[in-house]
Amino acid sequence: MSNHPDFRYIIALRDNDSRLLEELYRECSPKILSWVTKNNGSAADARDLFQEALISLHHSAHQPDFTLTCPIGGLIFTICRNKWINQLRRKKKEAEVRIIEAERYTPESATVSAYERWEDDQLEKQRLDAGFAQLSATCQQLLRLLARGISSSEAAERLGMTNANTVYRRKNACLSRWRELIEGQR
Amino acid sequence: MTDKDFQIIDAYLQGDLSEEDRQGVEERAVSSAAFGEALRERRRFAAHLAAKSHEEALRPTLSVLGEQFFPDQQGAVVRPLRPWWRRPAVYGSAAAILLVFALALSFLFPSGNTYAEFAQHDPLSITERGTALADAAAAETAFNAGDYLRAIPLLERYLADQAEDERARLALGIAYLESNEDEKAVNIFTEIAASEGALAAYGNWYLALAAVKRGDSAAALIFLDKIPSTDTYLTEKANRLRASL
C-alpha cells in the first residue's frame, strides 16, 4: 500500500527534522488547541497531548513496515481526542466525556484503519517496555548503548566487559531474556 | 538457532552483509520458520530500541515547538525560546538589551558581542521529565529566569541524585559558562560531546561558544565542524555563528 504524501512528516519525526516538524505544528496545532480548550482543557493540556501523539507516531515510524495511508492531521486529531477522553475518564469527569461523545465525529475510514494500527503499535510498545523494564540494569545499559550505534568494543570498555565477544554474548543473552519476559506476559 | 545464526541476523540488521549474503538471509527467512521468526523478533527489538534512543533527542525539539505553537493563555512566564529571532515583537526590547550587553561585553571579551548574540539557551525542563526531587523545580525556575548563580548549587544537588540526566548536566555547564566559571563549563561540555549521547552535538555547540567567549575563533570553528548536519537546528545556528566569526 502506498504512503500518503504526509509520510514526509513521519520521516521528519524519525530524523528529528525541526524545519518540517515546525510545518507540522503550524498546520495541525490550531485544530487541537481549539478543540481541547473548548472541552475543558488548557493550552498546556493540548501541548502535552500533541507532543505525546507525535512521540507515539515516532515509535510507529521506526517499524520497518510502517505506512501512512491517511492525512496525518486527521490521525493526530483522532489520537489526541481519544487520549483526552481517557484522561477525563481517569479524572472521573463523565459529564464532559458524554458531551464530547455526543458530538458528531466520524473520521474517514482510512483514518480509522490508521488509528487501529496505531493502537496495536501502542500495545506492542507497552509489552516491550514492560519486558525491558524487568531486564537487569547491565542489560538495559548495554542494549541502550548499542542502539545508539556505539561499537561493541567501546561498549565493552564502558561496561567493564572483557572484549567485544563478551558484549556480543551478553547482548544475545539479554535479548533472549527480553523475549522470555514478553512471552511471560501473554 | 545457534549463536552463529544470531550473529548473522545481527550483521544483516546492521547492514554489514554483502548483497549475496543478504539474499541468503532473506531466502533462509522464508525457508526456515524458526530463522524467519528470529529475524522478525530481532528486527522488532532493534526498531524499538532505536525509537527509544531517538526519542531522547526528539523530545527537546518538540518541547520548543510546543511552547511556540501552544502558548499559555494567562500571561505565562516568557522563556527564551529557540526561534526568538523570528518574533518581531522581541526585536525592540532585544535590541536595547543587546546594546547594553554589547557595550559591557566589548570590555570583557575580545570577540565583541558574538558570544552574547549566540548564547540563547533553550529552556530547561527537568520537572517535565517526571522527577519529584525538591531541587528540580527550583533549579528549572532559576535557570529559565537567567539566574545562573542560583541555578548552579541547585543543579549540582539535583545531579548528585540524578547523575544520568544529561539535560541537567548541560544546563549546569551553561550556568557555569554564564557565571564565568569557564573551566568547569568546558569540562562538562567536553564530557557531553564525547559521550555520543543524544546531546553530544550540544556539547560541541557549547564548546564552540566557550571558545568564542574567550576569543578563540579557530577553536570555535573546529567544534562547529563536529556538529552533524543531520541536526538541522544546530547546523543552522552553527552556520550563522561561522559567518559571524
Tab-separated table of C-alpha atoms in Angstrom:
chain	number	residue	atom	x	y	z
A	1	MET	CA	0.000	0.000	0.000
A	2	SER	CA	1.474	3.376	-0.982
A	3	ASN	CA	2.111	6.121	1.523
A	4	HIS	CA	0.154	9.353	1.827
A	5	PRO	CA	2.211	12.479	0.941
A	6	ASP	CA	2.128	13.349	4.667
A	7	PHE	CA	4.503	10.434	5.210
A	8	ARG	CA	7.223	13.106	4.932
A	9	TYR	CA	6.233	14.188	8.443
A	10	ILE	CA	6.743	10.632	9.688
A	11	ILE	CA	10.257	10.736	8.197
A	12	ALA	CA	10.732	14.141	9.873
A	13	LEU	CA	9.839	12.599	13.240
A	14	ARG	CA	12.285	9.769	12.647
A	15	ASP	CA	15.055	12.178	11.597
A	16	ASN	CA	14.226	14.934	14.129
A	17	ASP	CA	13.918	17.420	11.244
A	18	SER	CA	12.946	20.598	13.090
A	19	ARG	CA	12.000	22.530	9.927
A	20	LEU	CA	9.409	20.014	8.762
A	21	LEU	CA	8.203	19.460	12.313
A	22	GLU	CA	7.616	23.194	12.640
A	23	GLU	CA	5.479	22.987	9.480
A	24	LEU	CA	3.545	20.089	11.024
A	25	TYR	CA	2.913	22.086	14.209
A	26	ARG	CA	1.821	25.105	12.146
A	27	GLU	CA	-0.664	23.021	10.158
A	28	CYS	CA	-2.089	20.791	12.863
A	29	SER	CA	-1.788	22.591	16.201
A	30	PRO	CA	-4.638	25.164	15.747
A	31	LYS	CA	-7.320	22.460	15.477
A	32	ILE	CA	-6.040	20.537	18.516
A	33	LEU	CA	-5.627	23.719	20.581
A	34	SER	CA	-9.113	24.909	19.710
A	35	TRP	CA	-10.752	21.529	20.369
A	36	VAL	CA	-9.024	20.845	23.693
A	37	THR	CA	-9.659	24.325	25.081
A	38	LYS	CA	-13.340	24.009	24.105
A	39	ASN	CA	-13.502	20.734	26.017
A	40	ASN	CA	-12.329	21.671	29.472
A	41	GLY	CA	-8.612	21.606	28.718
A	42	SER	CA	-5.875	24.209	28.730
A	43	ALA	CA	-3.228	25.123	26.165
A	44	ALA	CA	-0.758	23.111	28.262
A	45	ASP	CA	-3.048	20.057	28.037
A	46	ALA	CA	-3.257	20.477	24.251
A	47	ARG	CA	0.521	20.864	24.027
A	48	ASP	CA	1.136	17.683	26.029
A	49	LEU	CA	-1.456	15.681	24.064
A	50	PHE	CA	0.002	16.829	20.755
A	51	GLN	CA	3.567	16.057	21.835
A	52	GLU	CA	2.706	12.596	23.141
A	53	ALA	CA	0.771	11.833	19.947
A	54	LEU	CA	3.861	12.721	17.909
A	55	ILE	CA	6.161	10.707	20.170
A	56	SER	CA	3.905	7.681	19.756
A	57	LEU	CA	3.840	8.137	15.975
A	58	HIS	CA	7.620	8.421	16.077
A	59	HIS	CA	7.726	4.969	17.655
A	60	SER	CA	5.449	3.577	14.955
A	61	ALA	CA	7.652	5.226	12.348
A	62	HIS	CA	10.562	3.016	13.400
A	63	GLN	CA	8.646	-0.143	12.467
A	64	PRO	CA	10.132	-1.380	9.184
A	65	ASP	CA	6.727	-1.954	7.563
A	66	PHE	CA	5.025	1.227	8.794
A	67	THR	CA	2.886	3.041	6.219
A	68	LEU	CA	0.736	6.161	6.482
A	69	THR	CA	-2.367	5.857	4.344
A	70	CYS	CA	-4.334	8.902	5.536
A	71	PRO	CA	-3.679	12.618	6.172
A	72	ILE	CA	-1.558	12.912	9.304
A	73	GLY	CA	-3.705	15.762	10.686
A	74	GLY	CA	-6.776	13.507	10.912
A	75	LEU	CA	-4.795	10.758	12.622
A	76	ILE	CA	-3.209	13.156	15.136
A	77	PHE	CA	-6.610	14.656	15.915
A	78	THR	CA	-8.140	11.206	16.491
A	79	ILE	CA	-5.251	10.192	18.762
A	80	CYS	CA	-5.453	13.436	20.780
A	81	ARG	CA	-9.253	13.270	21.027
A	82	ASN	CA	-9.238	9.718	22.371
A	83	LYS	CA	-6.341	10.393	24.730
A	84	TRP	CA	-8.218	13.411	26.112
A	85	ILE	CA	-11.388	11.368	26.627
A	86	ASN	CA	-9.324	8.780	28.526
A	87	GLN	CA	-7.791	11.496	30.709
A	88	LEU	CA	-11.221	12.921	31.511
A	89	ARG	CA	-12.439	9.429	32.401
A	90	ARG	CA	-9.471	8.924	34.734
A	91	LYS	CA	-10.383	12.222	36.406
A	92	LYS	CA	-13.979	10.953	36.737
A	93	LYS	CA	-15.356	13.724	34.540
A	94	GLU	CA	-18.034	11.595	32.931
A	95	ALA	CA	-20.307	14.549	32.150
A	96	GLU	CA	-17.616	16.119	29.942
A	97	VAL	CA	-16.978	12.762	28.279
A	98	ARG	CA	-20.692	12.421	27.426
A	99	ILE	CA	-20.701	15.898	25.863
A	100	ILE	CA	-17.679	15.045	23.706
A	101	GLU	CA	-19.067	11.692	22.684
A	102	ALA	CA	-22.418	13.258	21.768
A	103	GLU	CA	-20.803	15.431	19.110
A	104	ARG	CA	-20.817	14.078	15.596
A	105	TYR	CA	-17.339	12.868	14.817
A	106	THR	CA	-16.842	10.382	12.023
A	107	PRO	CA	-13.303	10.130	10.774
A	108	GLU	CA	-12.651	8.820	7.273
A	109	SER	CA	-12.275	5.063	7.017
A	110	ALA	CA	-8.561	5.399	6.167
A	111	THR	CA	-8.068	7.352	9.398
A	112	VAL	CA	-9.981	4.721	11.378
A	113	SER	CA	-7.714	1.978	9.962
A	114	ALA	CA	-4.591	4.025	10.700
A	115	TYR	CA	-5.803	4.649	14.243
A	116	GLU	CA	-6.421	0.932	14.802
A	117	ARG	CA	-2.929	0.160	13.568
A	118	TRP	CA	-1.594	2.869	15.911
A	119	GLU	CA	-3.458	1.273	18.845
A	120	ASP	CA	-1.874	-2.097	18.042
A	121	ASP	CA	1.548	-0.449	17.919
A	122	GLN	CA	0.919	1.127	21.323
A	123	LEU	CA	0.006	-2.232	22.872
A	124	GLU	CA	3.117	-3.761	21.381
A	125	LYS	CA	5.223	-0.884	22.701
A	126	GLN	CA	3.774	-1.325	26.187
A	127	ARG	CA	4.606	-5.043	26.128
A	128	LEU	CA	8.174	-4.377	25.000
A	129	ASP	CA	8.644	-1.585	27.557
A	130	ALA	CA	7.297	-3.754	30.370
A	131	GLY	CA	9.692	-6.566	29.461
A	132	PHE	CA	12.623	-4.200	29.054
A	133	ALA	CA	11.988	-2.676	32.482
A	134	GLN	CA	12.421	-6.134	34.053
A	135	LEU	CA	15.845	-6.690	32.489
A	136	SER	CA	18.911	-6.228	34.682
A	137	ALA	CA	20.461	-2.735	34.800
A	138	THR	CA	23.516	-4.001	32.887
A	139	CYS	CA	21.334	-5.485	30.135
A	140	GLN	CA	19.361	-2.253	29.815
A	141	GLN	CA	22.538	-0.182	29.681
A	142	LEU	CA	24.181	-2.485	27.154
A	143	LEU	CA	21.180	-2.539	24.799
A	144	ARG	CA	20.788	1.235	25.053
A	145	LEU	CA	24.448	1.822	24.229
A	146	LEU	CA	24.362	-0.488	21.222
A	147	ALA	CA	21.124	1.125	19.987
A	148	ARG	CA	22.925	4.474	19.944
A	149	GLY	CA	25.364	2.987	17.451
A	150	ILE	CA	28.226	2.588	19.920
A	151	SER	CA	30.617	-0.161	18.840
A	152	SER	CA	30.861	-3.451	20.734
A	153	SER	CA	34.476	-2.755	21.731
A	154	GLU	CA	33.578	0.668	23.141
A	155	ALA	CA	30.548	-0.770	24.954
A	156	ALA	CA	32.899	-3.412	26.440
A	157	GLU	CA	35.190	-0.669	27.709
A	158	ARG	CA	32.359	1.402	29.167
A	159	LEU	CA	30.706	-1.536	30.916
A	160	GLY	CA	33.908	-3.145	32.123
A	161	MET	CA	33.478	-6.267	29.976
A	162	THR	CA	36.431	-8.243	28.706
A	163	ASN	CA	36.047	-7.655	24.967
A	164	ALA	CA	33.635	-7.308	22.050
A	165	ASN	CA	32.890	-11.046	22.108
A	166	THR	CA	31.663	-10.795	25.691
A	167	VAL	CA	29.434	-7.902	24.603
A	168	TYR	CA	28.029	-9.988	21.805
A	169	ARG	CA	27.278	-12.937	24.131
A	170	ARG	CA	25.702	-10.665	26.737
A	171	LYS	CA	23.613	-8.925	24.103
A	172	ASN	CA	22.297	-12.267	22.882
A	173	ALA	CA	21.522	-13.361	26.435
A	174	CYS	CA	19.768	-10.056	27.161
A	175	LEU	CA	17.637	-10.270	24.011
A	176	SER	CA	16.687	-13.881	24.792
A	177	ARG	CA	15.720	-12.873	28.319
A	178	TRP	CA	13.693	-9.969	26.935
A	179	ARG	CA	11.807	-12.402	24.679
A	180	GLU	CA	11.068	-14.696	27.639
A	181	LEU	CA	9.731	-11.774	29.658
A	182	ILE	CA	7.440	-10.689	26.849
A	183	GLU	CA	6.185	-14.207	26.297
A	184	GLY	CA	5.539	-14.478	30.038
A	185	GLN	CA	3.085	-11.562	29.743
A	186	ARG	CA	0.885	-13.327	27.187
B	1	MET	CA	19.025	-21.482	16.239
B	2	THR	CA	22.734	-21.236	17.057
B	3	ASP	CA	24.881	-18.322	18.214
B	4	LYS	CA	26.216	-18.115	14.685
B	5	ASP	CA	22.657	-17.691	13.334
B	6	PHE	CA	22.024	-14.766	15.670
B	7	GLN	CA	25.380	-13.268	14.693
B	8	ILE	CA	24.342	-13.393	11.033
B	9	ILE	CA	20.979	-11.816	11.857
B	10	ASP	CA	22.745	-9.006	13.768
B	11	ALA	CA	25.074	-8.362	10.852
B	12	TYR	CA	22.090	-8.383	8.470
B	13	LEU	CA	20.152	-5.839	10.550
B	14	GLN	CA	23.215	-3.600	10.818
B	15	GLY	CA	23.669	-3.665	7.036
B	16	ASP	CA	27.085	-5.311	7.334
B	17	LEU	CA	26.478	-8.183	4.894
B	18	SER	CA	27.342	-8.366	1.204
B	19	GLU	CA	24.453	-8.401	-1.281
B	20	GLU	CA	24.898	-12.134	-1.758
B	21	ASP	CA	24.830	-12.835	1.994
B	22	ARG	CA	21.821	-10.567	2.418
B	23	GLN	CA	19.926	-12.552	-0.172
B	24	GLY	CA	20.956	-15.744	1.615
B	25	VAL	CA	19.466	-14.451	4.877
B	26	GLU	CA	16.230	-13.424	3.170
B	27	GLU	CA	15.863	-16.781	1.440
B	28	ARG	CA	16.526	-18.643	4.684
B	29	ALA	CA	13.938	-16.499	6.483
B	30	VAL	CA	11.367	-17.864	4.005
B	31	SER	CA	12.515	-21.491	4.004
B	32	SER	CA	13.099	-21.855	7.767
B	33	ALA	CA	10.230	-20.861	10.043
B	34	ALA	CA	12.497	-20.661	13.119
B	35	PHE	CA	15.037	-18.458	11.364
B	36	GLY	CA	12.284	-16.234	9.922
B	37	GLU	CA	10.707	-15.813	13.349
B	38	ALA	CA	14.085	-14.999	14.960
B	39	LEU	CA	14.778	-12.401	12.274
B	40	ARG	CA	11.366	-10.752	12.756
B	41	GLU	CA	11.845	-10.716	16.507
B	42	ARG	CA	15.341	-9.216	16.404
B	43	ARG	CA	14.109	-6.611	13.926
B	44	ARG	CA	11.260	-5.733	16.287
B	45	PHE	CA	13.673	-5.322	19.223
B	46	ALA	CA	16.099	-3.274	17.137
B	47	ALA	CA	13.299	-0.940	15.947
B	48	HIS	CA	12.025	-0.484	19.485
B	49	LEU	CA	15.488	0.295	20.876
B	50	ALA	CA	16.230	2.697	18.022
B	51	ALA	CA	12.956	4.532	18.697
B	52	LYS	CA	13.721	4.787	22.422
B	53	SER	CA	17.185	6.103	21.686
B	54	HIS	CA	15.950	8.718	19.182
B	55	GLU	CA	13.118	9.793	21.458
B	56	GLU	CA	15.639	11.430	23.826
B	57	ALA	CA	16.733	13.747	21.024
B	58	LEU	CA	13.217	14.342	19.666
B	59	ARG	CA	11.640	15.472	22.940
B	60	PRO	CA	13.612	18.751	23.260
B	61	THR	CA	12.710	19.669	19.648
B	62	LEU	CA	9.009	19.049	20.301
B	63	SER	CA	9.118	20.903	23.638
B	64	VAL	CA	10.429	24.037	21.951
B	65	LEU	CA	7.835	23.838	19.157
B	66	GLY	CA	5.115	23.148	21.725
B	67	GLU	CA	5.952	26.323	23.626
B	68	GLN	CA	5.815	28.227	20.348
B	69	PHE	CA	2.548	26.865	18.969
B	70	PHE	CA	0.628	26.224	22.193
B	71	PRO	CA	1.341	29.396	24.172
B	72	ASP	CA	-0.082	29.560	27.683
B	73	GLN	CA	-3.102	31.824	27.678
B	74	GLN	CA	-2.716	33.515	31.029
B	75	GLY	CA	0.423	35.571	30.865
B	76	ALA	CA	2.763	32.695	31.479
B	77	VAL	CA	6.480	33.102	32.004
B	78	VAL	CA	8.163	34.120	28.771
B	79	ARG	CA	11.075	31.799	28.155
B	80	PRO	CA	13.970	32.400	25.792
B	81	LEU	CA	12.638	30.087	23.115
B	82	ARG	CA	14.833	28.877	20.315
B	83	PRO	CA	13.343	30.742	17.326
B	84	TRP	CA	13.354	34.130	19.061
B	85	TRP	CA	14.723	35.900	16.005
B	86	ARG	CA	11.503	35.129	14.131
B	87	ARG	CA	9.443	37.089	16.624
B	88	PRO	CA	9.121	40.730	15.549
B	89	ALA	CA	7.783	41.760	18.959
B	90	VAL	CA	11.038	40.960	20.697
B	91	TYR	CA	13.262	42.966	18.388
B	92	GLY	CA	12.745	46.325	20.075
B	93	SER	CA	13.457	45.165	23.598
B	94	ALA	CA	16.096	42.682	22.462
B	95	ALA	CA	17.934	45.395	20.570
B	96	ALA	CA	18.006	47.598	23.638
B	97	ILE	CA	19.186	44.762	25.872
B	98	LEU	CA	21.791	43.637	23.371
B	99	LEU	CA	23.099	47.184	23.051
B	100	VAL	CA	23.694	47.348	26.793
B	101	PHE	CA	25.268	43.875	26.814
B	102	ALA	CA	27.355	44.659	23.764
B	103	LEU	CA	28.835	47.689	25.456
B	104	ALA	CA	29.619	45.673	28.572
B	105	LEU	CA	30.951	42.669	26.686
B	106	SER	CA	33.177	44.732	24.425
B	107	PHE	CA	35.217	45.446	27.539
B	108	LEU	CA	35.038	41.914	28.900
B	109	PHE	CA	35.574	39.724	25.860
B	110	PRO	CA	37.856	40.249	22.891
B	111	SER	CA	35.390	38.673	20.431
B	112	GLY	CA	32.913	41.534	20.882
B	113	ASN	CA	29.206	40.684	21.161
B	114	THR	CA	29.211	37.479	19.127
B	115	TYR	CA	29.006	35.377	22.275
B	116	ALA	CA	26.052	37.338	23.639
B	117	GLU	CA	24.283	37.093	20.306
B	118	PHE	CA	24.536	33.322	20.169
B	119	ALA	CA	24.278	32.468	23.872
B	120	GLN	CA	20.500	31.991	23.698
B	121	HIS	CA	19.789	28.905	25.759
B	122	ASP	CA	16.857	26.537	25.358
B	123	PRO	CA	14.668	26.392	28.438
B	124	LEU	CA	15.393	23.632	30.936
B	125	SER	CA	12.509	21.306	31.754
B	126	ILE	CA	13.596	18.867	34.448
B	127	THR	CA	10.206	18.785	36.111
B	128	GLU	CA	8.533	17.757	32.863
B	129	ARG	CA	10.755	14.706	32.862
B	130	GLY	CA	8.873	13.175	35.749
B	131	THR	CA	11.205	13.672	38.690
B	132	ALA	CA	9.798	14.663	42.051
B	133	LEU	CA	13.026	15.906	43.582
B	134	ALA	CA	12.598	19.131	45.512
B	135	ASP	CA	15.529	20.887	43.846
B	136	ALA	CA	14.336	20.150	40.324
B	137	ALA	CA	11.613	22.789	40.056
B	138	ALA	CA	13.737	25.439	41.800
B	139	ALA	CA	16.706	24.714	39.513
B	140	GLU	CA	14.491	24.908	36.456
B	141	THR	CA	12.932	28.218	37.546
B	142	ALA	CA	16.315	29.783	38.333
B	143	PHE	CA	17.884	28.591	35.085
B	144	ASN	CA	14.991	29.693	32.895
B	145	ALA	CA	14.958	33.103	34.593
B	146	GLY	CA	18.652	33.515	33.754
B	147	ASP	CA	19.623	33.436	37.449
B	148	TYR	CA	22.603	31.167	36.831
B	149	LEU	CA	24.375	31.795	40.148
B	150	ARG	CA	21.297	30.498	41.979
B	151	ALA	CA	20.818	27.653	39.488
B	152	ILE	CA	24.353	26.249	39.990
B	153	PRO	CA	24.051	24.839	43.553
B	154	LEU	CA	20.514	23.593	42.816
B	155	LEU	CA	21.635	21.769	39.693
B	156	GLU	CA	24.675	20.364	41.495
B	157	ARG	CA	22.436	18.933	44.223
B	158	TYR	CA	19.937	17.608	41.688
B	159	LEU	CA	22.716	15.922	39.699
B	160	ALA	CA	24.135	14.306	42.831
B	161	ASP	CA	20.951	12.190	42.803
B	162	GLN	CA	20.228	12.161	39.079
B	163	ALA	CA	23.696	11.810	37.567
B	164	GLU	CA	22.335	10.408	34.305
B	165	ASP	CA	20.195	13.447	33.454
B	166	GLU	CA	22.247	14.811	30.570
B	167	ARG	CA	19.949	17.813	30.000
B	168	ALA	CA	20.501	18.951	33.579
B	169	ARG	CA	24.249	18.399	33.236
B	170	LEU	CA	24.294	20.503	30.074
B	171	ALA	CA	22.331	23.191	31.926
B	172	LEU	CA	24.910	23.150	34.728
B	173	GLY	CA	27.646	23.670	32.131
B	174	ILE	CA	25.725	26.615	30.667
B	175	ALA	CA	25.216	28.083	34.135
B	176	TYR	CA	28.973	27.820	34.800
B	177	LEU	CA	29.723	29.449	31.448
B	178	GLU	CA	27.336	32.314	32.124
B	179	SER	CA	28.844	32.748	35.600
B	180	ASN	CA	32.389	32.983	34.168
B	181	GLU	CA	33.454	29.616	35.563
B	182	ASP	CA	34.587	28.663	32.097
B	183	GLU	CA	36.952	25.832	33.032
B	184	LYS	CA	34.210	23.905	34.844
B	185	ALA	CA	31.852	24.589	31.940
B	186	VAL	CA	34.313	23.316	29.339
B	187	ASN	CA	34.906	20.122	31.347
B	188	ILE	CA	31.188	19.361	31.301
B	189	PHE	CA	30.734	20.195	27.610
B	190	THR	CA	33.746	18.045	26.730
B	191	GLU	CA	32.257	15.044	28.552
B	192	ILE	CA	28.887	15.542	26.853
B	193	ALA	CA	30.482	15.928	23.408
B	194	ALA	CA	32.496	12.733	23.934
B	195	SER	CA	29.523	10.749	25.234
B	196	GLU	CA	27.930	10.141	21.803
B	197	GLY	CA	24.630	10.550	23.632
B	198	ALA	CA	21.599	12.476	22.439
B	199	LEU	CA	23.178	15.791	23.470
B	200	ALA	CA	26.656	15.241	22.007
B	201	ALA	CA	26.040	17.867	19.304
B	202	TYR	CA	25.056	20.356	22.023
B	203	GLY	CA	28.359	19.573	23.789
B	204	ASN	CA	30.213	20.682	20.670
B	205	TRP	CA	27.968	23.709	20.185
B	206	TYR	CA	28.716	24.946	23.689
B	207	LEU	CA	32.422	24.163	23.363
B	208	ALA	CA	32.325	26.417	20.295
B	209	LEU	CA	30.505	29.147	22.237
B	210	ALA	CA	33.009	28.899	25.100
B	211	ALA	CA	35.803	29.325	22.548
B	212	VAL	CA	34.046	32.369	21.073
B	213	LYS	CA	33.709	33.788	24.558
B	214	ARG	CA	37.465	33.580	25.141
B	215	GLY	CA	38.128	34.983	21.647
B	216	ASP	CA	39.468	31.738	20.129
B	217	SER	CA	37.683	31.672	16.759
B	218	ALA	CA	39.914	28.931	15.349
B	219	ALA	CA	38.932	26.509	18.151
B	220	ALA	CA	35.275	27.516	17.764
B	221	LEU	CA	35.358	26.541	14.085
B	222	ILE	CA	36.801	23.118	14.934
B	223	PHE	CA	33.959	22.411	17.370
B	224	LEU	CA	31.337	23.731	14.935
B	225	ASP	CA	32.615	21.301	12.302
B	226	LYS	CA	31.842	18.418	14.666
B	227	ILE	CA	28.110	19.182	14.698
B	228	PRO	CA	26.427	16.626	12.414
B	229	SER	CA	24.423	18.026	9.503
B	230	THR	CA	21.527	15.745	10.479
B	231	ASP	CA	20.881	18.101	13.386
B	232	THR	CA	19.295	20.814	11.258
B	233	TYR	CA	18.564	23.114	14.170
B	234	LEU	CA	22.124	23.279	15.475
B	235	THR	CA	23.558	23.231	11.950
B	236	GLU	CA	21.614	26.377	11.134
B	237	LYS	CA	22.907	28.078	14.281
B	238	ALA	CA	26.438	26.843	13.588
B	239	ASN	CA	26.333	28.275	10.062
B	240	ARG	CA	25.227	31.653	11.384
B	241	LEU	CA	27.954	31.641	14.008
B	242	ARG	CA	30.583	30.619	11.429
B	243	ALA	CA	29.528	33.539	9.241
B	244	SER	CA	29.968	35.969	12.100
B	245	LEU	CA	33.476	34.801	13.096
